[in-house]
Tab-separated table of C-alpha atoms in Angstrom:
chain	number	residue	atom	x	y	z
A	1	UNK	CA	-7.559	69.106	78.723
A	2	UNK	CA	-8.902	65.548	78.738
A	3	UNK	CA	-12.635	65.144	78.251
A	4	UNK	CA	-14.524	62.273	79.879
A	5	UNK	CA	-15.498	59.529	77.448
A	6	UNK	CA	-19.244	59.109	76.916
A	7	UNK	CA	-20.154	55.567	77.873
A	8	UNK	CA	-23.132	55.245	75.530
A	9	UNK	CA	-21.187	56.358	72.462
A	10	UNK	CA	-18.490	53.950	71.249
A	11	UNK	CA	-15.100	55.582	70.864
A	12	UNK	CA	-13.817	55.902	67.287
A	13	UNK	CA	-10.330	55.116	66.069
A	14	UNK	CA	-8.673	58.350	64.823
A	15	UNK	CA	-6.720	56.479	62.131
A	16	UNK	CA	-9.710	54.624	60.635
A	17	UNK	CA	-13.139	55.388	59.227
A	18	UNK	CA	-16.126	53.510	60.556
A	19	UNK	CA	-18.618	52.032	58.075
A	20	UNK	CA	-21.147	54.717	59.014
A	21	UNK	CA	-18.609	57.493	58.477
A	22	UNK	CA	-17.496	56.029	55.150
A	23	UNK	CA	-21.102	55.947	53.940
A	24	UNK	CA	-21.595	59.554	55.082
A	25	UNK	CA	-18.467	60.625	53.196
A	26	UNK	CA	-19.697	58.917	50.019
A	27	UNK	CA	-23.178	60.433	50.376
A	28	UNK	CA	-21.748	63.953	50.782
A	29	UNK	CA	-19.515	63.441	47.760
A	30	UNK	CA	-22.506	62.330	45.685
A	31	UNK	CA	-24.765	65.151	46.894
A	32	UNK	CA	-22.093	67.760	46.179
A	33	UNK	CA	-21.644	66.512	42.634
A	34	UNK	CA	-23.657	67.907	39.750
A	35	UNK	CA	-26.544	65.642	38.718
A	36	UNK	CA	-25.511	65.946	35.076
A	37	UNK	CA	-21.957	64.991	35.986
A	38	UNK	CA	-23.144	61.943	37.916
A	39	UNK	CA	-25.292	60.825	34.985
A	40	UNK	CA	-22.412	61.247	32.536
A	41	UNK	CA	-20.085	59.283	34.854
A	42	UNK	CA	-22.574	56.431	35.163
A	43	UNK	CA	-23.070	56.326	31.406
A	44	UNK	CA	-19.323	56.257	30.772
A	45	UNK	CA	-18.704	53.485	33.316
A	46	UNK	CA	-21.571	51.426	31.881
A	47	UNK	CA	-19.963	51.768	28.468
A	48	UNK	CA	-16.560	50.726	29.787
A	49	UNK	CA	-18.073	47.630	31.416
A	50	UNK	CA	-19.970	46.667	28.256
A	51	UNK	CA	-17.007	47.241	25.921
A	52	UNK	CA	-14.614	45.369	28.226
A	53	UNK	CA	-16.968	42.406	28.554
A	54	UNK	CA	-17.434	42.136	24.787
A	55	UNK	CA	-13.752	42.712	23.975
A	56	UNK	CA	-12.179	40.434	26.591
A	57	UNK	CA	-14.988	38.053	27.524
A	58	UNK	CA	-14.745	38.783	31.270
A	59	UNK	CA	-16.132	41.365	33.673
A	60	UNK	CA	-14.094	44.523	34.072
A	61	UNK	CA	-12.094	44.892	37.265
A	62	UNK	CA	-10.040	47.783	38.556
A	63	UNK	CA	-7.241	48.551	38.153
A	64	UNK	CA	-7.416	48.275	34.371
A	65	UNK	CA	-4.159	47.476	32.606
A	66	UNK	CA	-2.459	50.072	30.393
A	67	UNK	CA	-2.736	47.920	27.207
A	68	UNK	CA	-6.511	47.839	27.749
A	69	UNK	CA	-6.697	51.648	27.716
A	70	UNK	CA	-4.536	51.788	24.575
A	71	UNK	CA	-6.869	49.250	22.954
A	72	UNK	CA	-9.895	51.353	23.936
A	73	UNK	CA	-8.363	54.401	22.238
A	74	UNK	CA	-7.568	52.674	18.933
A	75	UNK	CA	-10.977	50.983	18.992
A	76	UNK	CA	-12.749	54.327	19.180
A	77	UNK	CA	-10.446	56.853	17.473
A	78	UNK	CA	-10.312	57.081	13.695
A	79	UNK	CA	-6.967	57.220	11.914
A	80	UNK	CA	-6.060	57.890	8.303
A	81	UNK	CA	-5.006	54.904	6.165
A	82	UNK	CA	-4.800	54.240	2.397
A	83	UNK	CA	-8.332	52.824	2.761
A	84	UNK	CA	-9.591	55.996	4.412
A	85	UNK	CA	-10.535	56.594	8.029
A	86	UNK	CA	-10.613	53.411	10.100
A	87	UNK	CA	-10.747	52.315	13.738
A	88	UNK	CA	-10.186	48.923	15.332
A	89	UNK	CA	-13.553	48.216	16.962
A	90	UNK	CA	-14.938	45.011	15.369
A	91	UNK	CA	-18.252	45.556	13.587
A	92	UNK	CA	-19.959	42.809	15.617
A	93	UNK	CA	-19.005	44.436	18.917
A	94	UNK	CA	-20.000	47.866	17.632
A	95	UNK	CA	-23.401	46.470	16.654
A	96	UNK	CA	-23.846	44.817	20.051
A	97	UNK	CA	-23.018	48.053	21.877
A	98	UNK	CA	-25.613	49.946	19.841
A	99	UNK	CA	-28.271	47.256	20.290
A	100	UNK	CA	-27.601	47.181	24.019
A	101	UNK	CA	-28.177	50.923	24.305
A	102	UNK	CA	-24.575	51.719	25.237
A	103	UNK	CA	-23.959	53.686	22.024
A	104	UNK	CA	-26.257	55.918	20.057
A	105	UNK	CA	-25.033	54.923	16.609
A	106	UNK	CA	-22.516	52.794	14.767
A	107	UNK	CA	-19.016	54.060	14.079
A	108	UNK	CA	-16.252	55.896	15.866
A	109	UNK	CA	-17.330	58.126	18.752
A	110	UNK	CA	-16.656	61.859	18.785
A	111	UNK	CA	-13.200	62.829	20.022
A	112	UNK	CA	-14.672	64.733	22.980
A	113	UNK	CA	-16.620	61.616	23.993
A	114	UNK	CA	-13.476	59.495	23.805
A	115	UNK	CA	-11.579	61.936	26.024
A	116	UNK	CA	-14.474	61.981	28.492
A	117	UNK	CA	-14.546	58.161	28.663
A	118	UNK	CA	-10.828	58.101	29.496
A	119	UNK	CA	-11.242	60.874	32.084
A	120	UNK	CA	-14.036	58.966	33.851
A	121	UNK	CA	-11.937	55.797	34.010
A	122	UNK	CA	-9.076	57.853	35.413
A	123	UNK	CA	-11.398	59.317	38.059
A	124	UNK	CA	-12.567	55.839	39.063
A	125	UNK	CA	-8.969	54.774	39.691
A	126	UNK	CA	-8.194	58.004	41.531
A	127	UNK	CA	-11.134	57.651	43.932
A	128	UNK	CA	-10.103	54.094	44.773
A	129	UNK	CA	-6.437	55.090	45.110
A	130	UNK	CA	-5.390	52.522	42.513
A	131	UNK	CA	-2.543	52.647	40.034
A	132	UNK	CA	-3.919	54.794	37.223
A	133	UNK	CA	-3.307	53.461	33.693
A	134	UNK	CA	-4.586	56.721	32.202
A	135	UNK	CA	-1.503	58.475	33.597
A	136	UNK	CA	0.830	56.098	31.804
A	137	UNK	CA	3.172	58.029	29.416
A	138	UNK	CA	2.082	55.811	26.504
A	139	UNK	CA	-1.580	56.646	27.076
A	140	UNK	CA	-0.881	60.358	27.471
A	141	UNK	CA	1.217	60.448	24.310
A	142	UNK	CA	-1.364	58.538	22.260
A	143	UNK	CA	-4.162	60.854	23.421
A	144	UNK	CA	-2.066	63.910	22.583
A	145	UNK	CA	-1.199	62.664	19.100
A	146	UNK	CA	-4.805	61.601	18.504
A	147	UNK	CA	-6.028	65.099	19.340
A	148	UNK	CA	-3.508	66.613	16.905
A	149	UNK	CA	-4.477	64.126	14.187
A	150	UNK	CA	-8.135	65.098	14.504
A	151	UNK	CA	-7.194	68.791	14.408
A	152	UNK	CA	-5.096	68.316	11.239
A	153	UNK	CA	-8.093	66.689	9.554
A	154	UNK	CA	-10.298	69.591	10.579
A	155	UNK	CA	-12.488	67.273	12.654
A	156	UNK	CA	-13.647	69.971	15.050
A	157	UNK	CA	-16.507	69.518	17.533
A	158	UNK	CA	-19.845	70.384	15.975
A	159	UNK	CA	-21.628	73.193	17.801
A	160	UNK	CA	-25.372	73.541	17.905
A	161	UNK	CA	-26.855	76.458	15.982
A	162	UNK	CA	-27.478	79.618	17.968
A	163	UNK	CA	-31.028	80.766	18.721
A	164	UNK	CA	-30.552	84.482	18.235
A	165	UNK	CA	-33.341	87.046	18.513
A	166	UNK	CA	-35.007	86.449	15.149
A	167	UNK	CA	-35.370	82.644	15.295
A	168	UNK	CA	-36.295	82.872	18.981
A	169	UNK	CA	-39.188	85.164	18.088
A	170	UNK	CA	-40.324	82.595	15.523
A	171	UNK	CA	-40.383	79.951	18.261
A	172	UNK	CA	-42.330	82.235	20.593
A	173	UNK	CA	-44.897	82.830	17.854
A	174	UNK	CA	-45.808	79.125	18.009
A	175	UNK	CA	-46.659	79.364	21.728
A	176	UNK	CA	-50.429	79.781	21.966
A	177	UNK	CA	-52.545	80.597	25.016
A	178	UNK	CA	-52.921	76.997	26.148
A	179	UNK	CA	-51.266	75.969	29.413
A	180	UNK	CA	-48.472	74.268	27.501
A	181	UNK	CA	-48.033	77.250	25.216
A	182	UNK	CA	-47.758	79.643	28.152
A	183	UNK	CA	-45.272	77.367	29.916
A	184	UNK	CA	-43.074	77.009	26.847
A	185	UNK	CA	-43.131	80.763	26.179
A	186	UNK	CA	-42.131	81.495	29.773
A	187	UNK	CA	-39.466	78.792	29.743
A	188	UNK	CA	-37.840	79.938	26.496
A	189	UNK	CA	-37.767	83.572	27.578
A	190	UNK	CA	-36.628	82.751	31.125
A	191	UNK	CA	-33.713	80.732	29.767
A	192	UNK	CA	-32.736	83.173	27.015
A	193	UNK	CA	-33.323	86.599	28.559
A	194	UNK	CA	-31.704	85.825	31.909
A	195	UNK	CA	-28.365	85.245	30.226
A	196	UNK	CA	-28.786	81.931	28.458
A	197	UNK	CA	-29.432	79.610	31.349
A	198	UNK	CA	-28.280	76.030	31.148
A	199	UNK	CA	-31.073	73.467	30.946
A	200	UNK	CA	-30.348	72.146	34.449
A	201	UNK	CA	-30.602	75.701	35.787
A	202	UNK	CA	-33.992	76.121	34.130
A	203	UNK	CA	-35.481	72.883	35.423
A	204	UNK	CA	-34.140	73.404	38.964
A	205	UNK	CA	-35.499	76.979	39.183
A	206	UNK	CA	-37.719	77.376	42.253
A	207	UNK	CA	-40.226	79.970	43.425
A	208	UNK	CA	-38.258	80.598	46.639
A	209	UNK	CA	-35.466	82.205	44.590
A	210	UNK	CA	-37.837	84.399	42.568
A	211	UNK	CA	-38.547	87.950	43.747
A	212	UNK	CA	-41.135	90.218	42.162
A	213	UNK	CA	-39.795	93.765	41.706
A	214	UNK	CA	-42.631	95.207	39.635
A	215	UNK	CA	-46.046	94.279	38.274
A	216	UNK	CA	-44.460	91.836	35.815
A	217	UNK	CA	-40.731	92.147	36.520
A	218	UNK	CA	-38.685	89.699	38.571
A	219	UNK	CA	-35.206	89.041	39.900
A	220	UNK	CA	-34.158	85.410	39.989
A	221	UNK	CA	-31.316	84.447	42.338
A	222	UNK	CA	-29.188	81.734	40.791
A	223	UNK	CA	-27.935	80.231	44.042
A	224	UNK	CA	-26.157	77.298	42.398
A	225	UNK	CA	-24.673	76.932	38.928
A	226	UNK	CA	-21.902	75.202	37.012
A	227	UNK	CA	-19.586	78.161	37.631
A	228	UNK	CA	-20.690	78.665	41.251
A	229	UNK	CA	-20.960	75.177	42.686
A	230	UNK	CA	-20.028	76.339	46.182
A	231	UNK	CA	-23.098	78.599	46.390
A	232	UNK	CA	-21.041	81.747	46.981
A	233	UNK	CA	-23.174	84.879	47.399
A	234	UNK	CA	-22.165	87.036	44.420
A	235	UNK	CA	-23.781	90.163	42.905
A	236	UNK	CA	-24.011	88.446	39.515
A	237	UNK	CA	-26.209	85.713	41.003
A	238	UNK	CA	-29.181	88.050	40.525
A	239	UNK	CA	-30.673	87.577	37.055
A	240	UNK	CA	-33.300	90.025	35.792
A	241	UNK	CA	-36.460	88.585	34.254
A	242	UNK	CA	-38.040	91.734	32.830
A	243	UNK	CA	-39.934	93.026	29.824
A	244	UNK	CA	-41.408	90.314	27.594
A	245	UNK	CA	-39.699	87.623	29.684
A	246	UNK	CA	-41.225	88.964	32.893
A	247	UNK	CA	-44.690	89.188	31.366
A	248	UNK	CA	-44.488	85.621	30.063
A	249	UNK	CA	-43.332	84.343	33.453
A	250	UNK	CA	-46.070	86.247	35.287
A	251	UNK	CA	-48.692	84.873	32.871
A	252	UNK	CA	-47.466	81.313	33.426
A	253	UNK	CA	-47.455	81.642	37.210
A	254	UNK	CA	-50.911	83.246	37.290
A	255	UNK	CA	-52.409	80.619	34.978
A	256	UNK	CA	-50.715	77.598	36.549
A	257	UNK	CA	-51.253	78.926	40.098
A	258	UNK	CA	-47.759	77.789	41.057
A	259	UNK	CA	-46.886	79.446	44.371
A	260	UNK	CA	-44.096	77.200	45.628
A	261	UNK	CA	-41.662	74.567	44.467
A	262	UNK	CA	-40.364	74.239	40.940
A	263	UNK	CA	-41.376	76.869	38.400
A	264	UNK	CA	-41.465	74.722	35.255
A	265	UNK	CA	-43.535	71.532	35.539
A	266	UNK	CA	-44.765	68.720	33.367
A	267	UNK	CA	-48.307	69.104	32.071
A	268	UNK	CA	-50.322	65.915	32.208
A	269	UNK	CA	-53.535	65.004	30.464
A	270	UNK	CA	-56.401	67.209	31.450
A	271	UNK	CA	-54.110	70.155	32.141
A	272	UNK	CA	-52.891	68.819	35.484
A	273	UNK	CA	-49.438	69.882	36.621
A	274	UNK	CA	-46.908	67.188	37.395
A	275	UNK	CA	-43.363	67.113	38.702
A	276	UNK	CA	-40.521	69.371	37.619
A	277	UNK	CA	-39.375	69.094	34.024
A	278	UNK	CA	-36.242	67.069	33.389
A	279	UNK	CA	-33.247	68.749	31.704
A	280	UNK	CA	-33.954	66.621	28.621
A	281	UNK	CA	-37.426	68.198	28.412
A	282	UNK	CA	-35.881	71.631	27.724
A	283	UNK	CA	-34.181	70.171	24.670
A	284	UNK	CA	-37.520	68.677	23.592
A	285	UNK	CA	-39.284	72.044	23.972
A	286	UNK	CA	-36.674	73.759	21.787
A	287	UNK	CA	-36.776	71.082	19.099
A	288	UNK	CA	-40.581	70.834	19.077
A	289	UNK	CA	-40.976	74.593	18.771
A	290	UNK	CA	-38.355	74.733	16.003
A	291	UNK	CA	-40.337	72.106	14.103
A	292	UNK	CA	-43.598	74.035	14.564
A	293	UNK	CA	-41.911	77.254	13.417
A	294	UNK	CA	-40.393	75.534	10.384
A	295	UNK	CA	-36.873	76.585	11.365
A	296	UNK	CA	-34.146	74.439	9.836
A	297	UNK	CA	-30.902	73.833	11.682
A	298	UNK	CA	-29.333	71.809	14.464
A	299	UNK	CA	-30.853	73.396	17.562
A	300	UNK	CA	-30.877	72.141	21.129
A	301	UNK	CA	-31.231	73.470	24.674
A	302	UNK	CA	-27.727	74.931	24.524
A	303	UNK	CA	-28.799	76.994	21.498
A	304	UNK	CA	-30.524	79.349	23.966
A	305	UNK	CA	-27.229	80.057	25.729
A	306	UNK	CA	-25.151	80.441	22.582
A	307	UNK	CA	-27.952	82.484	21.016
A	308	UNK	CA	-27.944	84.979	23.882
A	309	UNK	CA	-24.156	85.459	23.661
A	310	UNK	CA	-24.232	85.719	19.869
A	311	UNK	CA	-27.059	88.270	19.921
A	312	UNK	CA	-25.209	90.297	22.556
A	313	UNK	CA	-22.194	90.349	20.258
A	314	UNK	CA	-24.306	91.408	17.277
A	315	UNK	CA	-25.737	94.293	19.269
A	316	UNK	CA	-22.290	95.325	20.586
A	317	UNK	CA	-23.182	94.752	24.235
A	318	UNK	CA	-20.017	95.196	26.356
A	319	UNK	CA	-18.422	91.853	27.061
A	320	UNK	CA	-18.406	92.493	30.824
A	321	UNK	CA	-22.202	92.947	30.821
A	322	UNK	CA	-22.685	89.787	28.787
A	323	UNK	CA	-20.484	87.773	31.158
A	324	UNK	CA	-22.360	89.119	34.182
A	325	UNK	CA	-25.570	87.753	32.694
A	326	UNK	CA	-24.198	84.406	31.517
A	327	UNK	CA	-22.019	83.777	34.566
A	328	UNK	CA	-18.874	83.079	32.578
A	329	UNK	CA	-15.589	83.726	34.382
A	330	UNK	CA	-13.341	83.243	31.356
A	331	UNK	CA	-13.270	85.691	28.439
A	332	UNK	CA	-11.875	82.931	26.224
A	333	UNK	CA	-14.803	80.675	27.049
A	334	UNK	CA	-17.506	83.232	26.389
A	335	UNK	CA	-15.863	84.312	23.141
A	336	UNK	CA	-15.993	80.711	21.951
A	337	UNK	CA	-19.787	80.987	21.903
A	338	UNK	CA	-19.782	83.816	19.398
A	339	UNK	CA	-21.005	82.682	15.997
A	340	UNK	CA	-19.899	83.849	12.563
A	341	UNK	CA	-22.730	86.355	12.164
A	342	UNK	CA	-21.658	88.298	15.252
A	343	UNK	CA	-18.058	88.607	14.056
A	344	UNK	CA	-19.174	89.674	10.579
A	345	UNK	CA	-20.887	92.704	12.093
A	346	UNK	CA	-17.923	93.794	14.205
A	347	UNK	CA	-15.962	96.960	13.381
A	348	UNK	CA	-12.755	94.909	13.273
A	349	UNK	CA	-14.106	92.917	10.336
A	350	UNK	CA	-14.924	96.082	8.379
A	351	UNK	CA	-11.858	98.285	8.884
A	352	UNK	CA	-11.557	99.097	5.176
A	353	UNK	CA	-15.140	100.357	5.090
A	354	UNK	CA	-14.968	102.583	8.166
């Protein structure tokens, strides 16, 4: 059946995208992407542009040539020589990248960071449908051998220390009855007791997804997460905030008088509430409380997540229950969070003593 054309609406070409449609497509792609992912992509592309400009003296343009990607790898990956571990990035360029804010410190970047930088460049070529130098066999082979070289040297990624029950209680003891103290207590317990929430999940938590099921007990519906980016309605989306965690959350909400919007907010001078906390603020809360408690170690926001999994392992909580709380879909992934102390207490480690 043929439909009459609408005179006031210009007809589109079925084989082409209009400028308006192209912008809409790009906006939907951006909105559907994780904010953390977008930030990491921008940071990686900024680094590529800065490195390329300093290395070649011209602005970077896509597609990038394969030799450029190979140069990037040897500039940033350490290799063993008679003089020790070396890489090819000139000291002057390294210094300029640090001074410009593109790098955090001098020296070779972590292997995971190098792989991420290559992956982002590959994605940029893929989105523009350009010939992808990162898929070149030489690049793939060099990355594979580099990964094996790092593994042979025992250069494994450094994990943050786990905030298990005991150190967490020390952090909570530093939270006084000020507005900031009540917020930090509620935040730490919300993140830890609900299954080790990621920092972005904590800062994006909203009242509309919080349901009171008792005087001081709640159920929080995690509508969107790293492992459920499509917003699928699943039973495990419901996270209990009960016991000490529920009481701390109730105290914070009653004191702050937050009835809508984001749960965890900035506290300005004079005790005035501001906008929602940034994900980086969760890391700051953990580190500040660790300093106040006098706890030594390399702790960060992710320590809450690894601490929950580690403590569950120490207390022999069934793995299925732990995964329901954390939201992990892979047994291998969740097991990677277990720390040495949880394995030391397992029956498998003490077979001779049973």
